[in-house]
PDB file of C-alpha atoms in Angstrom:
ATOM      1  CA  MET A   1     274.673  57.874  84.904  1.00 44.00           C
ATOM      2  CA  LYS A   2     275.653  54.592  86.660  1.00 63.00           C
ATOM      3  CA  ARG A   3     275.470  51.450  84.109  1.00 82.00           C
ATOM      4  CA  LEU A   4     272.387  49.832  85.530  1.00 93.00           C
ATOM      5  CA  ASP A   5     271.182  52.868  87.531  1.00 92.00           C
ATOM      6  CA  GLY A   6     267.522  52.636  88.700  1.00 92.00           C
ATOM      7  CA  LYS A   7     267.066  48.796  88.311  1.00 97.00           C
ATOM      8  CA  HIS A   8     266.177  46.618  91.048  1.00 98.00           C
ATOM      9  CA  ILE A   9     267.992  43.427  91.298  1.00 98.00           C
ATOM     10  CA  LEU A  10     266.949  40.304  92.999  1.00 99.00           C
ATOM     11  CA  LEU A  11     270.053  38.762  95.042  1.00 98.00           C
ATOM     12  CA  THR A  12     269.553  34.920  95.305  1.00 98.00           C
ATOM     13  CA  ARG A  13     272.133  33.739  97.555  1.00 95.00           C
ATOM     14  CA  THR A  14     272.503  33.124 101.527  1.00 93.00           C
ATOM     15  CA  VAL A  15     271.591  36.125 103.669  1.00 93.00           C
ATOM     16  CA  HIS A  16     275.004  36.892 104.448  1.00 88.00           C
ATOM     17  CA  GLN A  17     276.618  36.834 100.828  1.00 90.00           C
ATOM     18  CA  ASN A  18     273.533  39.087  99.925  1.00 93.00           C
ATOM     19  CA  ALA A  19     274.605  41.210 102.131  1.00 92.00           C
ATOM     20  CA  GLU A  20     278.201  41.077 101.311  1.00 88.00           C
ATOM     21  CA  LEU A  21     276.562  40.877  97.239  1.00 94.00           C
ATOM     22  CA  ASP A  22     274.420  44.329  98.024  1.00 96.00           C
ATOM     23  CA  GLY A  23     277.061  47.200  98.100  1.00 95.00           C
ATOM     24  CA  LEU A  24     278.930  46.093  94.893  1.00 96.00           C
ATOM     25  CA  VAL A  25     275.098  45.933  93.651  1.00 97.00           C
ATOM     26  CA  ARG A  26     274.579  49.640  94.774  1.00 96.00           C
ATOM     27  CA  HIS A  27     277.938  50.743  93.008  1.00 95.00           C
ATOM     28  CA  TYR A  28     276.546  49.824  89.377  1.00 96.00           C
ATOM     29  CA  GLY A  29     273.792  51.837  91.213  1.00 95.00           C
ATOM     30  CA  ALA A  30     271.369  49.471  91.390  1.00 97.00           C
ATOM     31  CA  GLU A  31     268.918  48.944  93.677  1.00 98.00           C
ATOM     32  CA  PRO A  32     269.323  45.477  95.302  1.00 98.00           C
ATOM     33  CA  VAL A  33     266.113  43.096  96.470  1.00 98.00           C
ATOM     34  CA  MET A  34     266.834  40.737  98.633  1.00 98.00           C
ATOM     35  CA  PHE A  35     265.562  36.815  98.367  1.00 98.00           C
ATOM     36  CA  PRO A  36     267.646  34.505  99.265  1.00 98.00           C
ATOM     37  CA  CYS A  37     267.624  31.198  97.817  1.00 98.00           C
ATOM     38  CA  LEU A  38     270.118  29.608 100.095  1.00 96.00           C
ATOM     39  CA  GLU A  39     270.153  28.831 103.236  1.00 94.00           C
ATOM     40  CA  MET A  40     273.698  27.208 104.934  1.00 91.00           C
ATOM     41  CA  GLN A  41     273.376  24.682 107.145  1.00 92.00           C
ATOM     42  CA  PRO A  42     276.534  23.517 109.322  1.00 92.00           C
ATOM     43  CA  MET A  43     277.734  19.483 109.073  1.00 93.00           C
ATOM     44  CA  ALA A  44     279.738  19.178 112.099  1.00 91.00           C
ATOM     45  CA  ASP A  45     279.999  15.438 112.174  1.00 91.00           C
ATOM     46  CA  ALA A  46     280.790  15.033 108.728  1.00 88.00           C
ATOM     47  CA  ALA A  47     282.832  17.419 109.054  1.00 88.00           C
ATOM     48  CA  ILE A  48     285.472  16.006 112.159  1.00 88.00           C
ATOM     49  CA  SER A  49     284.577  12.639 110.940  1.00 88.00           C
ATOM     50  CA  GLY A  50     286.277  13.798 107.755  1.00 86.00           C
ATOM     51  CA  LEU A  51     288.999  15.355 109.300  1.00 86.00           C
ATOM     52  CA  SER A  52     290.374  12.329 111.236  1.00 89.00           C
ATOM     53  CA  MET A  53     292.118  10.723 108.047  1.00 93.00           C
ATOM     54  CA  LEU A  54     293.735  14.606 107.115  1.00 94.00           C
ATOM     55  CA  ASP A  55     297.456  13.181 108.418  1.00 93.00           C
ATOM     56  CA  GLU A  56     297.532  11.091 105.855  1.00 94.00           C
ATOM     57  CA  CYS A  57     296.773  13.861 103.196  1.00 96.00           C
ATOM     58  CA  SER A  58     299.601  16.179 101.833  1.00 97.00           C
ATOM     59  CA  ASP A  59     297.488  18.497 100.186  1.00 97.00           C
ATOM     60  CA  VAL A  60     293.730  20.555 101.082  1.00 97.00           C
ATOM     61  CA  VAL A  61     291.332  22.352  98.550  1.00 97.00           C
ATOM     62  CA  PHE A  62     288.951  24.508  99.949  1.00 96.00           C
ATOM     63  CA  SER A  63     286.006  25.361  96.424  1.00 89.00           C
ATOM     64  CA  SER A  64     283.900  27.715  98.876  1.00 87.00           C
ATOM     65  CA  SER A  65     284.981  30.406 101.204  1.00 89.00           C
ATOM     66  CA  ASN A  66     281.520  28.983 103.354  1.00 88.00           C
ATOM     67  CA  ALA A  67     283.769  25.746 103.933  1.00 92.00           C
ATOM     68  CA  ILE A  68     286.608  28.539 105.242  1.00 95.00           C
ATOM     69  CA  HIS A  69     284.333  29.690 107.872  1.00 93.00           C
ATOM     70  CA  ILE A  70     282.466  26.996 109.434  1.00 92.00           C
ATOM     71  CA  LEU A  71     285.940  24.991 110.166  1.00 93.00           C
ATOM     72  CA  ALA A  72     287.624  28.035 111.661  1.00 95.00           C
ATOM     73  CA  GLN A  73     284.477  28.687 113.773  1.00 93.00           C
ATOM     74  CA  LEU A  74     284.493  24.428 114.197  1.00 91.00           C
ATOM     75  CA  PHE A  75     288.008  24.617 115.449  1.00 90.00           C
ATOM     76  CA  LYS A  76     287.762  28.128 117.644  1.00 92.00           C
ATOM     77  CA  GLU A  77     285.080  25.923 119.342  1.00 91.00           C
ATOM     78  CA  GLN A  78     287.500  23.044 120.584  1.00 88.00           C
ATOM     79  CA  GLY A  79     290.567  25.498 121.394  1.00 92.00           C
ATOM     80  CA  VAL A  80     292.289  25.048 118.098  1.00 92.00           C
ATOM     81  CA  THR A  81     292.824  27.175 114.907  1.00 95.00           C
ATOM     82  CA  LEU A  82     292.702  26.684 111.077  1.00 95.00           C
ATOM     83  CA  ALA A  83     295.705  28.005 110.668  1.00 96.00           C
ATOM     84  CA  GLY A  84     297.232  25.070 112.808  1.00 95.00           C
ATOM     85  CA  VAL A  85     295.190  22.638 111.808  1.00 94.00           C
ATOM     86  CA  LEU A  86     296.319  22.799 108.525  1.00 95.00           C
ATOM     87  CA  ALA A  87     299.862  23.604 109.099  1.00 95.00           C
ATOM     88  CA  GLY A  88     302.585  21.706 106.568  1.00 96.00           C
ATOM     89  CA  LYS A  89     300.049  21.281 104.336  1.00 97.00           C
ATOM     90  CA  ARG A  90     300.041  22.380 100.660  1.00 97.00           C
ATOM     91  CA  VAL A  91     296.645  24.575 100.850  1.00 98.00           C
ATOM     92  CA  ALA A  92     295.074  24.860  97.229  1.00 97.00           C
ATOM     93  CA  VAL A  93     291.694  27.236  96.451  1.00 96.00           C
ATOM     94  CA  VAL A  94     289.641  28.249  94.129  1.00 90.00           C
ATOM     95  CA  GLY A  95     289.644  31.563  93.353  1.00 89.00           C
ATOM     96  CA  ILE A  96     290.931  34.938  94.677  1.00 88.00           C
ATOM     97  CA  LYS A  97     288.152  35.447  96.947  1.00 86.00           C
ATOM     98  CA  THR A  98     288.407  31.816  98.908  1.00 92.00           C
ATOM     99  CA  ALA A  99     292.197  32.803  99.105  1.00 95.00           C
ATOM    100  CA  ALA A 100     291.316  35.940 101.164  1.00 94.00           C
ATOM    101  CA  ALA A 101     288.533  34.368 103.467  1.00 94.00           C
ATOM    102  CA  LEU A 102     291.774  31.936 104.402  1.00 97.00           C
ATOM    103  CA  LYS A 103     293.536  34.767 104.904  1.00 96.00           C
ATOM    104  CA  GLN A 104     291.458  36.386 107.721  1.00 96.00           C
ATOM    105  CA  TYR A 105     292.287  33.099 109.476  1.00 97.00           C
ATOM    106  CA  HIS A 106     296.171  33.593 108.843  1.00 96.00           C
ATOM    107  CA  VAL A 107     296.646  30.851 106.649  1.00 97.00           C
ATOM    108  CA  GLY A 108     298.708  30.821 103.525  1.00 95.00           C
ATOM    109  CA  VAL A 109     297.526  29.457 100.376  1.00 97.00           C
ATOM    110  CA  ASP A 110     300.324  27.941  98.056  1.00 97.00           C
ATOM    111  CA  LEU A 111     298.126  27.465  94.559  1.00 96.00           C
ATOM    112  CA  VAL A 112     295.234  29.694  93.007  1.00 94.00           C
ATOM    113  CA  PRO A 113     293.935  29.130  89.192  1.00 92.00           C
ATOM    114  CA  ARG A 114     293.683  31.360  87.049  1.00 86.00           C
ATOM    115  CA  THR A 115     290.284  30.226  86.097  1.00 82.00           C
ATOM    116  CA  SER A 116     288.229  30.023  88.930  1.00 78.00           C
ATOM    117  CA  SER A 117     286.776  26.597  89.095  1.00 85.00           C
ATOM    118  CA  GLN A 118     287.579  22.569  89.621  1.00 88.00           C
ATOM    119  CA  ASP A 119     288.717  23.018  85.952  1.00 89.00           C
ATOM    120  CA  GLY A 120     291.177  25.765  86.761  1.00 90.00           C
ATOM    121  CA  LEU A 121     292.182  24.096  89.798  1.00 93.00           C
ATOM    122  CA  VAL A 122     293.036  20.306  87.858  1.00 94.00           C
ATOM    123  CA  GLU A 123     295.007  22.891  85.259  1.00 94.00           C
ATOM    124  CA  VAL A 124     296.552  23.933  88.307  1.00 94.00           C
ATOM    125  CA  TYR A 125     298.187  20.754  90.312  1.00 95.00           C
ATOM    126  CA  LEU A 126     298.815  19.206  86.741  1.00 95.00           C
ATOM    127  CA  LYS A 127     301.038  21.926  86.219  1.00 95.00           C
ATOM    128  CA  HIS A 128     302.691  22.332  89.895  1.00 96.00           C
ATOM    129  CA  GLY A 129     302.514  18.899  90.818  1.00 96.00           C
ATOM    130  CA  LEU A 130     300.413  16.311  92.385  1.00 96.00           C
ATOM    131  CA  PRO A 131     299.680  16.241  96.027  1.00 96.00           C
ATOM    132  CA  ARG A 132     302.620  13.686  97.229  1.00 94.00           C
ATOM    133  CA  SER A 133     299.862  11.573  99.236  1.00 92.00           C
ATOM    134  CA  GLY A 134     296.222  11.973  99.821  1.00 95.00           C
ATOM    135  CA  LEU A 135     294.021  15.318  99.011  1.00 96.00           C
ATOM    136  CA  MET A 136     291.004  16.620 101.467  1.00 97.00           C
ATOM    137  CA  PHE A 137     288.519  18.000  99.363  1.00 95.00           C
ATOM    138  CA  PHE A 138     286.849  20.402 101.751  1.00 94.00           C
ATOM    139  CA  ARG A 139     283.254  21.136  99.914  1.00 90.00           C
ATOM    140  CA  ALA A 140     279.173  21.454 100.349  1.00 88.00           C
ATOM    141  CA  ASP A 141     277.825  18.000 100.334  1.00 86.00           C
ATOM    142  CA  GLU A 142     276.873  18.806  96.735  1.00 80.00           C
ATOM    143  CA  GLY A 143     278.749  20.139  93.585  1.00 75.00           C
ATOM    144  CA  ARG A 144     280.844  18.785  91.160  1.00 78.00           C
ATOM    145  CA  GLU A 145     283.476  16.381  90.984  1.00 83.00           C
ATOM    146  CA  ALA A 146     285.580  16.994  88.269  1.00 89.00           C
ATOM    147  CA  LEU A 147     288.646  17.749  90.370  1.00 92.00           C
ATOM    148  CA  ALA A 148     287.890  14.914  92.473  1.00 92.00           C
ATOM    149  CA  MET A 149     287.494  12.488  89.087  1.00 94.00           C
ATOM    150  CA  ALA A 150     290.575  14.168  87.441  1.00 93.00           C
ATOM    151  CA  LEU A 151     292.806  13.125  90.676  1.00 94.00           C
ATOM    152  CA  THR A 152     291.620  10.261  91.366  1.00 95.00           C
ATOM    153  CA  SER A 153     291.797   8.482  87.532  1.00 96.00           C
ATOM    154  CA  ARG A 154     295.796   9.534  88.556  1.00 95.00           C
ATOM    155  CA  GLY A 155     296.331   7.498  91.099  1.00 95.00           C
ATOM    156  CA  VAL A 156     296.197  10.344  94.534  1.00 94.00           C
ATOM    157  CA  LYS A 157     293.492   9.285  97.173  1.00 96.00           C
ATOM    158  CA  VAL A 158     290.897  12.085  97.352  1.00 96.00           C
ATOM    159  CA  VAL A 159     288.861  12.193 100.708  1.00 95.00           C
ATOM    160  CA  MET A 160     286.067  14.289 100.065  1.00 94.00           C
ATOM    161  CA  VAL A 161     284.936  16.659 103.237  1.00 94.00           C
ATOM    162  CA  PRO A 162     281.211  17.343 103.561  1.00 93.00           C
ATOM    163  CA  VAL A 163     281.031  21.247 105.752  1.00 93.00           C
ATOM    164  CA  TYR A 164     277.901  22.595 104.996  1.00 93.00           C
ATOM    165  CA  ARG A 165     274.578  21.796 102.821  1.00 92.00           C
ATOM    166  CA  MET A 166     272.397  24.138 101.162  1.00 90.00           C
ATOM    167  CA  THR A 167     268.820  24.122 101.528  1.00 94.00           C
ATOM    168  CA  ARG A 168     265.988  26.024 100.237  1.00 96.00           C
ATOM    169  CA  PRO A 169     264.622  28.578 102.242  1.00 96.00           C
ATOM    170  CA  THR A 170     261.034  28.753 103.069  1.00 93.00           C
ATOM    171  CA  ALA A 171     259.570  31.840 104.445  1.00 93.00           C
ATOM    172  CA  ASP A 172     256.950  33.834 102.768  1.00 94.00           C
ATOM    173  CA  CYS A 173     257.884  34.640  99.191  1.00 95.00           C
ATOM    174  CA  ALA A 174     254.293  36.872  97.800  1.00 97.00           C
ATOM    175  CA  ALA A 175     255.956  40.282  97.975  1.00 97.00           C
ATOM    176  CA  ILE A 176     258.719  38.985  95.248  1.00 98.00           C
ATOM    177  CA  LYS A 177     255.973  36.672  93.195  1.00 98.00           C
ATOM    178  CA  ALA A 178     253.541  40.754  93.020  1.00 98.00           C
ATOM    179  CA  GLY A 179     257.263  42.411  91.662  1.00 98.00           C
ATOM    180  CA  LEU A 180     257.844  39.988  89.417  1.00 98.00           C
ATOM    181  CA  ALA A 181     254.220  39.923  88.385  1.00 98.00           C
ATOM    182  CA  SER A 182     254.391  44.126  88.410  1.00 98.00           C
ATOM    183  CA  GLY A 183     257.494  44.460  86.474  1.00 97.00           C
ATOM    184  CA  GLY A 184     259.299  45.968  89.681  1.00 97.00           C
ATOM    185  CA  ILE A 185     261.984  44.158  89.139  1.00 98.00           C
ATOM    186  CA  ASP A 186     264.129  44.620  86.553  1.00 98.00           C
ATOM    187  CA  ALA A 187     267.039  41.144  86.831  1.00 98.00           C
ATOM    188  CA  VAL A 188     267.867  38.332  88.550  1.00 99.00           C
ATOM    189  CA  LEU A 189     271.760  37.080  88.968  1.00 99.00           C
ATOM    190  CA  LEU A 190     272.117  33.203  89.822  1.00 98.00           C
ATOM    191  CA  GLY A 191     275.462  31.822  91.144  1.00 95.00           C
ATOM    192  CA  SER A 192     275.109  28.264  91.236  1.00 92.00           C
ATOM    193  CA  ALA A 193     272.669  25.825  89.453  1.00 92.00           C
ATOM    194  CA  LYS A 194     270.856  25.786  93.165  1.00 92.00           C
ATOM    195  CA  ALA A 195     270.302  28.844  93.540  1.00 96.00           C
ATOM    196  CA  ALA A 196     269.092  28.610  90.138  1.00 97.00           C
ATOM    197  CA  HIS A 197     266.830  25.485  90.568  1.00 97.00           C
ATOM    198  CA  ASN A 198     265.072  27.001  94.478  1.00 97.00           C
ATOM    199  CA  TYR A 199     264.942  30.053  92.205  1.00 98.00           C
ATOM    200  CA  ILE A 200     262.373  28.233  90.606  1.00 98.00           C
ATOM    201  CA  ARG A 201     261.251  26.023  93.228  1.00 97.00           C
ATOM    202  CA  ARG A 202     260.194  29.220  95.716  1.00 98.00           C
ATOM    203  CA  ILE A 203     258.448  31.255  92.939  1.00 98.00           C
ATOM    204  CA  ASN A 204     256.823  27.965  91.621  1.00 97.00           C
ATOM    205  CA  ASP A 205     255.755  29.253  88.308  1.00 97.00           C
ATOM    206  CA  ILE A 206     258.232  29.336  85.840  1.00 97.00           C
ATOM    207  CA  LYS A 207     256.862  31.966  83.547  1.00 97.00           C
ATOM    208  CA  LEU A 208     256.768  33.938  86.270  1.00 98.00           C
ATOM    209  CA  ALA A 209     260.069  33.292  86.993  1.00 98.00           C
ATOM    210  CA  SER A 210     261.840  33.990  83.944  1.00 97.00           C
ATOM    211  CA  GLN A 211     259.528  37.633  83.825  1.00 97.00           C
ATOM    212  CA  PRO A 212     262.749  39.086  84.438  1.00 98.00           C
ATOM    213  CA  VAL A 213     266.154  39.707  82.985  1.00 98.00           C
ATOM    214  CA  ILE A 214     267.501  36.469  83.796  1.00 99.00           C
ATOM    215  CA  ALA A 215     271.934  36.829  84.685  1.00 98.00           C
ATOM    216  CA  VAL A 216     273.928  34.080  85.501  1.00 98.00           C
ATOM    217  CA  ILE A 217     277.563  34.143  86.526  1.00 95.00           C
ATOM    218  CA  SER A 218     279.005  30.627  84.055  1.00 93.00           C
ATOM    219  CA  ALA A 219     278.004  29.148  80.499  1.00 94.00           C
ATOM    220  CA  LYS A 220     277.822  26.268  82.332  1.00 91.00           C
ATOM    221  CA  LEU A 221     274.801  27.578  84.816  1.00 95.00           C
ATOM    222  CA  ALA A 222     273.518  29.051  81.953  1.00 97.00           C
ATOM    223  CA  THR A 223     272.698  25.608  80.278  1.00 97.00           C
ATOM    224  CA  ALA A 224     271.717  24.260  83.588  1.00 96.00           C
ATOM    225  CA  ALA A 225     269.121  27.445  84.264  1.00 97.00           C
ATOM    226  CA  LYS A 226     268.101  26.281  80.149  1.00 97.00           C
ATOM    227  CA  ASN A 227     267.300  22.506  81.438  1.00 97.00           C
ATOM    228  CA  GLU A 228     264.844  23.877  84.284  1.00 96.00           C
ATOM    229  CA  GLY A 229     262.875  26.217  81.754  1.00 96.00           C
ATOM    230  CA  LEU A 230     264.539  29.880  82.535  1.00 97.00           C
ATOM    231  CA  ASP A 231     264.857  32.261  79.579  1.00 95.00           C
ATOM    232  CA  VAL A 232     268.703  33.712  80.006  1.00 98.00           C
ATOM    233  CA  GLN A 233     269.668  37.027  78.624  1.00 97.00           C
ATOM    234  CA  VAL A 234     273.126  37.461  80.252  1.00 98.00           C
ATOM    235  CA  VAL A 235     276.048  35.174  81.141  1.00 98.00           C
ATOM    236  CA  ALA A 236     279.045  36.320  83.092  1.00 96.00           C
ATOM    237  CA  GLN A 237     282.311  36.191  80.960  1.00 93.00           C
ATOM    238  CA  ASP A 238     283.956  35.574  83.941  1.00 87.00           C
ATOM    239  CA  ALA A 239     282.914  33.585  87.427  1.00 83.00           C
ATOM    240  CA  SER A 240     282.242  36.352  89.176  1.00 88.00           C
ATOM    241  CA  PHE A 241     279.358  38.842  90.563  1.00 94.00           C
ATOM    242  CA  GLU A 242     281.596  42.176  89.117  1.00 94.00           C
ATOM    243  CA  SER A 243     281.419  40.452  85.860  1.00 94.00           C
ATOM    244  CA  MET A 244     277.366  39.236  86.324  1.00 96.00           C
ATOM    245  CA  LEU A 245     276.700  42.813  86.309  1.00 97.00           C
ATOM    246  CA  ASP A 246     279.507  44.325  83.643  1.00 96.00           C
ATOM    247  CA  ALA A 247     277.442  41.641  81.934  1.00 97.00           C
ATOM    248  CA  LEU A 248     274.291  42.979  82.669  1.00 97.00           C
ATOM    249  CA  SER A 249     274.775  46.745  82.404  1.00 97.00           C
ATOM    250  CA  ALA A 250     276.373  46.089  78.446  1.00 95.00           C
ATOM    251  CA  TYR A 251     272.761  43.512  77.715  1.00 96.00           C
ATOM    252  CA  TYR A 252     270.924  46.914  78.880  1.00 95.00           C
ATOM    253  CA  GLU A 253     273.323  49.063  77.162  1.00 92.00           C
ATOM    254  CA  SER A 254     272.959  46.896  73.602  1.00 92.00           C
ATOM    255  CA  ILE A 255     269.230  46.735  74.021  1.00 88.00           C
ATOM    256  CA  SER A 256     268.927  50.972  75.030  1.00 82.00           C
ATOM    257  CA  SER A 257     270.886  51.831  71.591  1.00 68.00           C
TER     258      SER A 257
END
């Protein structure tokens, strides 16, 4: 028997990301239940404006594949390629999945942290050398500032370029609420503080939102989710959905033994 055989797992990422996660959840024997709590909106004007300063930066960094795909499409519409625009830059990413996204567009990656986080990126820059001139950080319009703060304090000019924003979907969620109330949804996967916040807002009932097992991708997210009122039972060891599903499997094994 697979470790999550028969469990109904609520997926709270964007529509596109949920589709990618579907196969992984099924691999564990579970049944995915789609409930997008994030909707991505490109910020083309802000991205183009920020790119005007790219010549001043020796380094670029990406913290998500979302920014990569949006920029690649934006450049395609302008008749250029992501690889061409980034030629000659030292490229850093937050993790191997982000590196794989760049590889799709024939962009090589120079720096990948062992720990998939901004803190991990700080360690990589300290080990391999700070940017010679500036650093351009392609990202969502909100998020952690750990990398920018660490490099700025060491004299590096950091240019933050918002490429997209995440908003809360407004589609009806009566069926999901009914599933939560009836116990038909066994667990919820939360991969970001924004997803956790929007999940709570969409359900609009903290007791109902905490009805299933709440699984989160990191200890920091566990703290944020608990501060929002969620009862978190499962925390991934590593910042990945595979690790989250492993931890969820271990949780169910522990309560059944």
